[in-house]
């Protein structure tokens, strides 16, 4: 079965030292690099926002991590992060990004956020990734990266929705857990949607 690797948002702003650091976010980079070396069809995603993006607390004059209840559905407001063209939006320097075949940028429209690599948060605006993978004959995607409880989850659920088999690389994801339990909840949701969990060494042993 043709498989593609999706590496979600391993960017400076989501790693220790970044403005929206996922605890130990950089710890998954060695696993991501070994997967990138093994899978010839691979996609890196990059959160890539304009200034004053609708997901920025500063744009709404509200505190970071609060809920924007004026949005439908209400969405979490973040510190300004991954502004297009800035160092924070760059891939982490340890990520061997040159090994990847494709880069998909998301959240590029000011009025629309995007967690998933497949659709913007309205659930209908495609990024183009689904068509790209389908046209290459891909039936299964392996998902790793940041953050388990946001972009990894959204990517995995959308991949199921459009009909891909999904493997979550469980030792190559890290989450935020802003509310303790969020990571566990995300894993349950992914399992319930039919995602399978596997470890990097198990996947590499099968190639
Ligand atoms: C993400 C919050 C805001 C992520 C992106 O990559 O999980 N989280 N934007
Ligand atoms: Zn973002």
PDB file of C-alpha atoms and ligand atoms in Angstrom:
ATOM      1  CA  UNK A   1       0.000   0.000   0.000  1.00  0.00           C
ATOM      2  CA  UNK A   2       1.332   3.447  -0.935  1.00  0.00           C
ATOM      3  CA  UNK A   3       2.015   5.529   2.168  1.00  0.00           C
ATOM      4  CA  UNK A   4       2.905   9.173   2.651  1.00  0.00           C
ATOM      5  CA  UNK A   5       4.425  10.788   5.710  1.00  0.00           C
ATOM      6  CA  UNK A   6       2.898  14.035   7.024  1.00  0.00           C
ATOM      7  CA  UNK A   7       5.095  15.999   9.434  1.00  0.00           C
ATOM      8  CA  UNK A   8       2.946  18.612  11.153  1.00  0.00           C
ATOM      9  CA  UNK A   9       4.255  22.059  12.153  1.00  0.00           C
ATOM     10  CA  UNK A  10       7.768  21.355  13.505  1.00  0.00           C
ATOM     11  CA  UNK A  11       8.471  25.085  13.547  1.00  0.00           C
ATOM     12  CA  UNK A  12      10.514  27.303  15.860  1.00  0.00           C
ATOM     13  CA  UNK A  13       7.459  28.914  17.460  1.00  0.00           C
ATOM     14  CA  UNK A  14       6.132  25.491  18.552  1.00  0.00           C
ATOM     15  CA  UNK A  15       9.455  24.327  20.002  1.00  0.00           C
ATOM     16  CA  UNK A  16      11.155  25.288  23.298  1.00  0.00           C
ATOM     17  CA  UNK A  17      12.190  28.947  23.034  1.00  0.00           C
ATOM     18  CA  UNK A  18       9.285  29.729  20.682  1.00  0.00           C
ATOM     19  CA  UNK A  19       6.260  31.870  21.506  1.00  0.00           C
ATOM     20  CA  UNK A  20       3.830  28.930  21.570  1.00  0.00           C
ATOM     21  CA  UNK A  21       6.218  26.207  22.674  1.00  0.00           C
ATOM     22  CA  UNK A  22       4.893  22.680  22.999  1.00  0.00           C
ATOM     23  CA  UNK A  23       6.624  21.162  26.063  1.00  0.00           C
ATOM     24  CA  UNK A  24       9.543  19.045  24.760  1.00  0.00           C
ATOM     25  CA  UNK A  25       8.336  19.707  21.223  1.00  0.00           C
ATOM     26  CA  UNK A  26      11.837  19.339  19.816  1.00  0.00           C
ATOM     27  CA  UNK A  27      12.253  15.857  21.345  1.00  0.00           C
ATOM     28  CA  UNK A  28      10.388  14.299  18.412  1.00  0.00           C
ATOM     29  CA  UNK A  29      12.719  15.696  15.753  1.00  0.00           C
ATOM     30  CA  UNK A  30      15.109  12.691  15.590  1.00  0.00           C
ATOM     31  CA  UNK A  31      12.133  10.368  14.999  1.00  0.00           C
ATOM     32  CA  UNK A  32      10.700  12.713  12.362  1.00  0.00           C
ATOM     33  CA  UNK A  33      14.094  12.816  10.615  1.00  0.00           C
ATOM     34  CA  UNK A  34      14.383   9.036  10.485  1.00  0.00           C
ATOM     35  CA  UNK A  35      10.870   8.785   9.040  1.00  0.00           C
ATOM     36  CA  UNK A  36      11.671  11.480   6.469  1.00  0.00           C
ATOM     37  CA  UNK A  37      14.705   9.450   5.399  1.00  0.00           C
ATOM     38  CA  UNK A  38      12.573   6.337   4.971  1.00  0.00           C
ATOM     39  CA  UNK A  39       9.453   7.617   3.185  1.00  0.00           C
ATOM     40  CA  UNK A  40       9.999   9.054  -0.300  1.00  0.00           C
ATOM     41  CA  UNK A  41       6.596  10.737  -0.364  1.00  0.00           C
ATOM     42  CA  UNK A  42       6.546  13.178   2.513  1.00  0.00           C
ATOM     43  CA  UNK A  43       4.839  16.455   3.312  1.00  0.00           C
ATOM     44  CA  UNK A  44       5.856  19.078   5.850  1.00  0.00           C
ATOM     45  CA  UNK A  45       3.138  21.416   7.033  1.00  0.00           C
ATOM     46  CA  UNK A  46       3.848  24.941   8.126  1.00  0.00           C
ATOM     47  CA  UNK A  47       1.503  27.161  10.134  1.00  0.00           C
ATOM     48  CA  UNK A  48       1.844  30.384   8.138  1.00  0.00           C
ATOM     49  CA  UNK A  49      -0.196  33.354   9.337  1.00  0.00           C
ATOM     50  CA  UNK A  50      -0.474  36.955   8.183  1.00  0.00           C
ATOM     51  CA  UNK A  51      -0.071  39.753  10.756  1.00  0.00           C
ATOM     52  CA  UNK A  52      -3.269  40.339  12.778  1.00  0.00           C
ATOM     53  CA  UNK A  53      -4.464  36.842  11.999  1.00  0.00           C
ATOM     54  CA  UNK A  54      -7.902  35.996  13.437  1.00  0.00           C
ATOM     55  CA  UNK A  55      -6.355  33.362  15.770  1.00  0.00           C
ATOM     56  CA  UNK A  56      -4.115  35.968  17.441  1.00  0.00           C
ATOM     57  CA  UNK A  57      -5.324  37.187  20.846  1.00  0.00           C
ATOM     58  CA  UNK A  58      -3.652  40.536  20.094  1.00  0.00           C
ATOM     59  CA  UNK A  59      -5.904  41.048  17.074  1.00  0.00           C
ATOM     60  CA  UNK A  60      -8.990  40.709  19.317  1.00  0.00           C
ATOM     61  CA  UNK A  61      -7.577  42.561  22.344  1.00  0.00           C
ATOM     62  CA  UNK A  62      -8.144  39.464  24.483  1.00  0.00           C
ATOM     63  CA  UNK A  63      -5.642  37.465  26.576  1.00  0.00           C
ATOM     64  CA  UNK A  64      -3.799  34.562  24.924  1.00  0.00           C
ATOM     65  CA  UNK A  65      -5.416  31.143  25.512  1.00  0.00           C
ATOM     66  CA  UNK A  66      -8.856  32.708  26.028  1.00  0.00           C
ATOM     67  CA  UNK A  67     -11.844  31.735  23.905  1.00  0.00           C
ATOM     68  CA  UNK A  68     -13.097  33.956  21.122  1.00  0.00           C
ATOM     69  CA  UNK A  69     -16.815  33.498  21.676  1.00  0.00           C
ATOM     70  CA  UNK A  70     -17.660  35.868  18.824  1.00  0.00           C
ATOM     71  CA  UNK A  71     -16.413  33.225  16.399  1.00  0.00           C
ATOM     72  CA  UNK A  72     -18.640  30.343  15.327  1.00  0.00           C
ATOM     73  CA  UNK A  73     -17.673  27.836  16.693  1.00  0.00           C
ATOM     74  CA  UNK A  74     -15.749  29.639  19.481  1.00  0.00           C
ATOM     75  CA  UNK A  75     -12.019  29.239  18.985  1.00  0.00           C
ATOM     76  CA  UNK A  76      -8.913  29.491  21.133  1.00  0.00           C
ATOM     77  CA  UNK A  77      -6.896  32.675  20.798  1.00  0.00           C
ATOM     78  CA  UNK A  78      -3.121  32.279  20.683  1.00  0.00           C
ATOM     79  CA  UNK A  79      -0.099  34.464  21.188  1.00  0.00           C
ATOM     80  CA  UNK A  80       1.069  35.874  17.824  1.00  0.00           C
ATOM     81  CA  UNK A  81       2.847  32.901  16.263  1.00  0.00           C
ATOM     82  CA  UNK A  82       4.180  31.578  12.966  1.00  0.00           C
ATOM     83  CA  UNK A  83       3.926  34.900  11.182  1.00  0.00           C
ATOM     84  CA  UNK A  84       4.728  34.230   7.513  1.00  0.00           C
ATOM     85  CA  UNK A  85       8.353  34.868   6.665  1.00  0.00           C
ATOM     86  CA  UNK A  86       9.588  35.194  10.259  1.00  0.00           C
ATOM     87  CA  UNK A  87      12.113  33.049  12.117  1.00  0.00           C
ATOM     88  CA  UNK A  88       9.325  31.694  14.321  1.00  0.00           C
ATOM     89  CA  UNK A  89       7.589  30.291  11.259  1.00  0.00           C
ATOM     90  CA  UNK A  90      10.757  28.588   9.964  1.00  0.00           C
ATOM     91  CA  UNK A  91      11.176  24.877  10.437  1.00  0.00           C
ATOM     92  CA  UNK A  92      13.231  23.981  13.506  1.00  0.00           C
ATOM     93  CA  UNK A  93      16.884  23.945  12.378  1.00  0.00           C
ATOM     94  CA  UNK A  94      17.328  20.308  13.482  1.00  0.00           C
ATOM     95  CA  UNK A  95      14.458  19.134  11.260  1.00  0.00           C
ATOM     96  CA  UNK A  96      15.910  17.802   8.007  1.00  0.00           C
ATOM     97  CA  UNK A  97      13.330  19.669   5.991  1.00  0.00           C
ATOM     98  CA  UNK A  98      15.315  19.225   2.758  1.00  0.00           C
ATOM     99  CA  UNK A  99      14.398  15.534   2.843  1.00  0.00           C
ATOM    100  CA  UNK A 100      10.703  16.289   2.341  1.00  0.00           C
ATOM    101  CA  UNK A 101       9.016  16.200  -1.059  1.00  0.00           C
ATOM    102  CA  UNK A 102       6.297  18.803  -0.404  1.00  0.00           C
ATOM    103  CA  UNK A 103       5.510  21.728   1.876  1.00  0.00           C
ATOM    104  CA  UNK A 104       1.917  22.741   2.585  1.00  0.00           C
ATOM    105  CA  UNK A 105       1.271  26.082   4.281  1.00  0.00           C
ATOM    106  CA  UNK A 106      -1.949  26.658   6.179  1.00  0.00           C
ATOM    107  CA  UNK A 107      -3.727  29.418   8.033  1.00  0.00           C
ATOM    108  CA  UNK A 108      -2.624  31.849   5.361  1.00  0.00           C
ATOM    109  CA  UNK A 109      -5.934  33.730   5.215  1.00  0.00           C
ATOM    110  CA  UNK A 110      -6.408  36.456   7.791  1.00  0.00           C
ATOM    111  CA  UNK A 111     -10.047  35.661   8.542  1.00  0.00           C
ATOM    112  CA  UNK A 112      -9.761  31.872   8.690  1.00  0.00           C
ATOM    113  CA  UNK A 113      -7.629  29.634  10.929  1.00  0.00           C
ATOM    114  CA  UNK A 114      -6.440  26.209   9.929  1.00  0.00           C
ATOM    115  CA  UNK A 115      -5.297  23.403  12.195  1.00  0.00           C
ATOM    116  CA  UNK A 116      -5.631  20.566   9.711  1.00  0.00           C
ATOM    117  CA  UNK A 117      -3.285  19.950   6.802  1.00  0.00           C
ATOM    118  CA  UNK A 118      -6.321  19.089   4.659  1.00  0.00           C
ATOM    119  CA  UNK A 119      -8.975  21.759   5.315  1.00  0.00           C
ATOM    120  CA  UNK A 120      -9.119  25.198   6.873  1.00  0.00           C
ATOM    121  CA  UNK A 121     -11.133  25.410  10.114  1.00  0.00           C
ATOM    122  CA  UNK A 122     -14.379  26.072   8.213  1.00  0.00           C
ATOM    123  CA  UNK A 123     -14.104  22.375   7.335  1.00  0.00           C
ATOM    124  CA  UNK A 124     -14.679  22.944   3.625  1.00  0.00           C
ATOM    125  CA  UNK A 125     -11.844  25.084   2.242  1.00  0.00           C
ATOM    126  CA  UNK A 126      -9.248  22.591   1.019  1.00  0.00           C
ATOM    127  CA  UNK A 127      -5.483  23.139   1.248  1.00  0.00           C
ATOM    128  CA  UNK A 128      -5.029  20.919  -1.808  1.00  0.00           C
ATOM    129  CA  UNK A 129      -3.276  18.138   0.124  1.00  0.00           C
ATOM    130  CA  UNK A 130      -6.023  15.578  -0.356  1.00  0.00           C
ATOM    131  CA  UNK A 131      -5.935  15.905  -4.153  1.00  0.00           C
ATOM    132  CA  UNK A 132      -2.146  15.922  -4.169  1.00  0.00           C
ATOM    133  CA  UNK A 133      -1.895  12.667  -2.220  1.00  0.00           C
ATOM    134  CA  UNK A 134      -4.731  10.996  -4.126  1.00  0.00           C
ATOM    135  CA  UNK A 135      -3.144  11.840  -7.471  1.00  0.00           C
ATOM    136  CA  UNK A 136       0.022  10.093  -6.289  1.00  0.00           C
ATOM    137  CA  UNK A 137      -1.918   6.933  -5.453  1.00  0.00           C
ATOM    138  CA  UNK A 138      -1.528   7.316  -1.696  1.00  0.00           C
ATOM    139  CA  UNK A 139      -3.941   5.276   0.408  1.00  0.00           C
ATOM    140  CA  UNK A 140      -2.358   5.575   3.838  1.00  0.00           C
ATOM    141  CA  UNK A 141      -0.850   8.506   5.704  1.00  0.00           C
ATOM    142  CA  UNK A 142       1.501   8.423   8.675  1.00  0.00           C
ATOM    143  CA  UNK A 143       1.099  11.478  10.880  1.00  0.00           C
ATOM    144  CA  UNK A 144       3.688  12.899  13.284  1.00  0.00           C
ATOM    145  CA  UNK A 145       4.512  16.380  14.627  1.00  0.00           C
ATOM    146  CA  UNK A 146       2.993  19.151  16.779  1.00  0.00           C
ATOM    147  CA  UNK A 147       0.645  19.595  18.500  1.00  0.00           C
ATOM    148  CA  UNK A 148      -1.183  16.352  19.342  1.00  0.00           C
ATOM    149  CA  UNK A 149      -4.271  18.133  20.681  1.00  0.00           C
ATOM    150  CA  UNK A 150      -4.589  20.659  17.829  1.00  0.00           C
ATOM    151  CA  UNK A 151      -2.992  20.315  14.420  1.00  0.00           C
ATOM    152  CA  UNK A 152      -2.045  16.623  14.620  1.00  0.00           C
ATOM    153  CA  UNK A 153      -5.565  15.702  15.731  1.00  0.00           C
ATOM    154  CA  UNK A 154      -7.257  17.877  13.119  1.00  0.00           C
ATOM    155  CA  UNK A 155      -5.005  16.494  10.376  1.00  0.00           C
ATOM    156  CA  UNK A 156      -5.633  12.889  11.407  1.00  0.00           C
ATOM    157  CA  UNK A 157      -9.425  13.307  11.662  1.00  0.00           C
ATOM    158  CA  UNK A 158      -9.621  15.034   8.271  1.00  0.00           C
ATOM    159  CA  UNK A 159      -7.423  12.356   6.693  1.00  0.00           C
ATOM    160  CA  UNK A 160      -9.954   9.763   7.881  1.00  0.00           C
ATOM    161  CA  UNK A 161     -12.836  11.924   6.650  1.00  0.00           C
ATOM    162  CA  UNK A 162     -11.453  12.013   3.114  1.00  0.00           C
ATOM    163  CA  UNK A 163     -10.825   8.266   3.174  1.00  0.00           C
ATOM    164  CA  UNK A 164      -7.150   7.673   3.972  1.00  0.00           C
ATOM    165  CA  UNK A 165      -5.975   4.982   6.339  1.00  0.00           C
ATOM    166  CA  UNK A 166      -4.187   6.795   9.161  1.00  0.00           C
ATOM    167  CA  UNK A 167      -1.280   5.761  11.358  1.00  0.00           C
ATOM    168  CA  UNK A 168      -0.309   8.074  14.214  1.00  0.00           C
ATOM    169  CA  UNK A 169       3.381   7.785  15.043  1.00  0.00           C
ATOM    170  CA  UNK A 170       2.911   7.802  18.792  1.00  0.00           C
ATOM    171  CA  UNK A 171       6.519   8.523  19.802  1.00  0.00           C
ATOM    172  CA  UNK A 172       6.767  11.349  17.252  1.00  0.00           C
ATOM    173  CA  UNK A 173       3.918  13.581  18.456  1.00  0.00           C
ATOM    174  CA  UNK A 174       3.780  16.038  21.383  1.00  0.00           C
ATOM    175  CA  UNK A 175       0.852  18.044  22.697  1.00  0.00           C
ATOM    176  CA  UNK A 176       0.111  21.280  24.558  1.00  0.00           C
ATOM    177  CA  UNK A 177      -2.376  20.003  27.214  1.00  0.00           C
ATOM    178  CA  UNK A 178      -3.527  23.583  27.979  1.00  0.00           C
ATOM    179  CA  UNK A 179      -6.312  21.877  29.937  1.00  0.00           C
ATOM    180  CA  UNK A 180      -4.803  18.726  31.456  1.00  0.00           C
ATOM    181  CA  UNK A 181      -6.378  15.737  29.719  1.00  0.00           C
ATOM    182  CA  UNK A 182      -6.517  17.384  26.278  1.00  0.00           C
ATOM    183  CA  UNK A 183      -3.798  15.092  24.905  1.00  0.00           C
ATOM    184  CA  UNK A 184      -5.520  11.930  26.139  1.00  0.00           C
ATOM    185  CA  UNK A 185      -8.842  13.173  24.791  1.00  0.00           C
ATOM    186  CA  UNK A 186      -7.269  13.853  21.399  1.00  0.00           C
ATOM    187  CA  UNK A 187      -5.798  10.335  21.275  1.00  0.00           C
ATOM    188  CA  UNK A 188      -9.180   8.822  22.105  1.00  0.00           C
ATOM    189  CA  UNK A 189     -10.880  10.890  19.392  1.00  0.00           C
ATOM    190  CA  UNK A 190      -8.288   9.785  16.838  1.00  0.00           C
ATOM    191  CA  UNK A 191      -8.683   6.113  17.862  1.00  0.00           C
ATOM    192  CA  UNK A 192     -12.473   6.379  17.705  1.00  0.00           C
ATOM    193  CA  UNK A 193     -12.164   7.764  14.171  1.00  0.00           C
ATOM    194  CA  UNK A 194     -10.224   4.684  13.096  1.00  0.00           C
ATOM    195  CA  UNK A 195      -6.633   5.913  13.409  1.00  0.00           C
ATOM    196  CA  UNK A 196      -4.087   3.252  14.330  1.00  0.00           C
ATOM    197  CA  UNK A 197      -1.098   3.991  16.584  1.00  0.00           C
ATOM    198  CA  UNK A 198       2.428   2.718  15.899  1.00  0.00           C
ATOM    199  CA  UNK A 199       5.980   3.478  16.995  1.00  0.00           C
ATOM    200  CA  UNK A 200       8.720   4.790  14.707  1.00  0.00           C
ATOM    201  CA  UNK A 201      10.882   1.655  15.032  1.00  0.00           C
ATOM    202  CA  UNK A 202       7.939  -0.598  14.191  1.00  0.00           C
ATOM    203  CA  UNK A 203       7.213   1.392  11.028  1.00  0.00           C
ATOM    204  CA  UNK A 204      10.861   1.477   9.967  1.00  0.00           C
ATOM    205  CA  UNK A 205      11.200  -2.278  10.505  1.00  0.00           C
ATOM    206  CA  UNK A 206       8.346  -2.902   8.051  1.00  0.00           C
ATOM    207  CA  UNK A 207       9.760  -0.932   5.110  1.00  0.00           C
TER     208      UNK A 207
HETATM  209  C1  LIG B   1      -1.208  24.947  16.283  1.00  0.00           C
HETATM  210  C2  LIG B   1      -2.175  26.382  17.765  1.00  0.00           C
HETATM  211  C3  LIG B   1      -2.239  27.371  16.814  1.00  0.00           C
HETATM  212  C4  LIG B   1      -0.621  23.590  16.020  1.00  0.00           C
HETATM  213  C5  LIG B   1      -1.279  25.925  15.296  1.00  0.00           C
HETATM  214  O1  LIG B   1       0.258  23.463  15.152  1.00  0.00           O
HETATM  215  O2  LIG B   1      -1.045  22.626  16.712  1.00  0.00           O
HETATM  216  N1  LIG B   1      -1.674  25.175  17.500  1.00  0.00           N
HETATM  217  N2  LIG B   1      -1.797  27.125  15.577  1.00  0.00           N
HETATM  218 ZN1  LIG B   2      -1.603  28.829  14.185  1.00  0.00          ZN
END
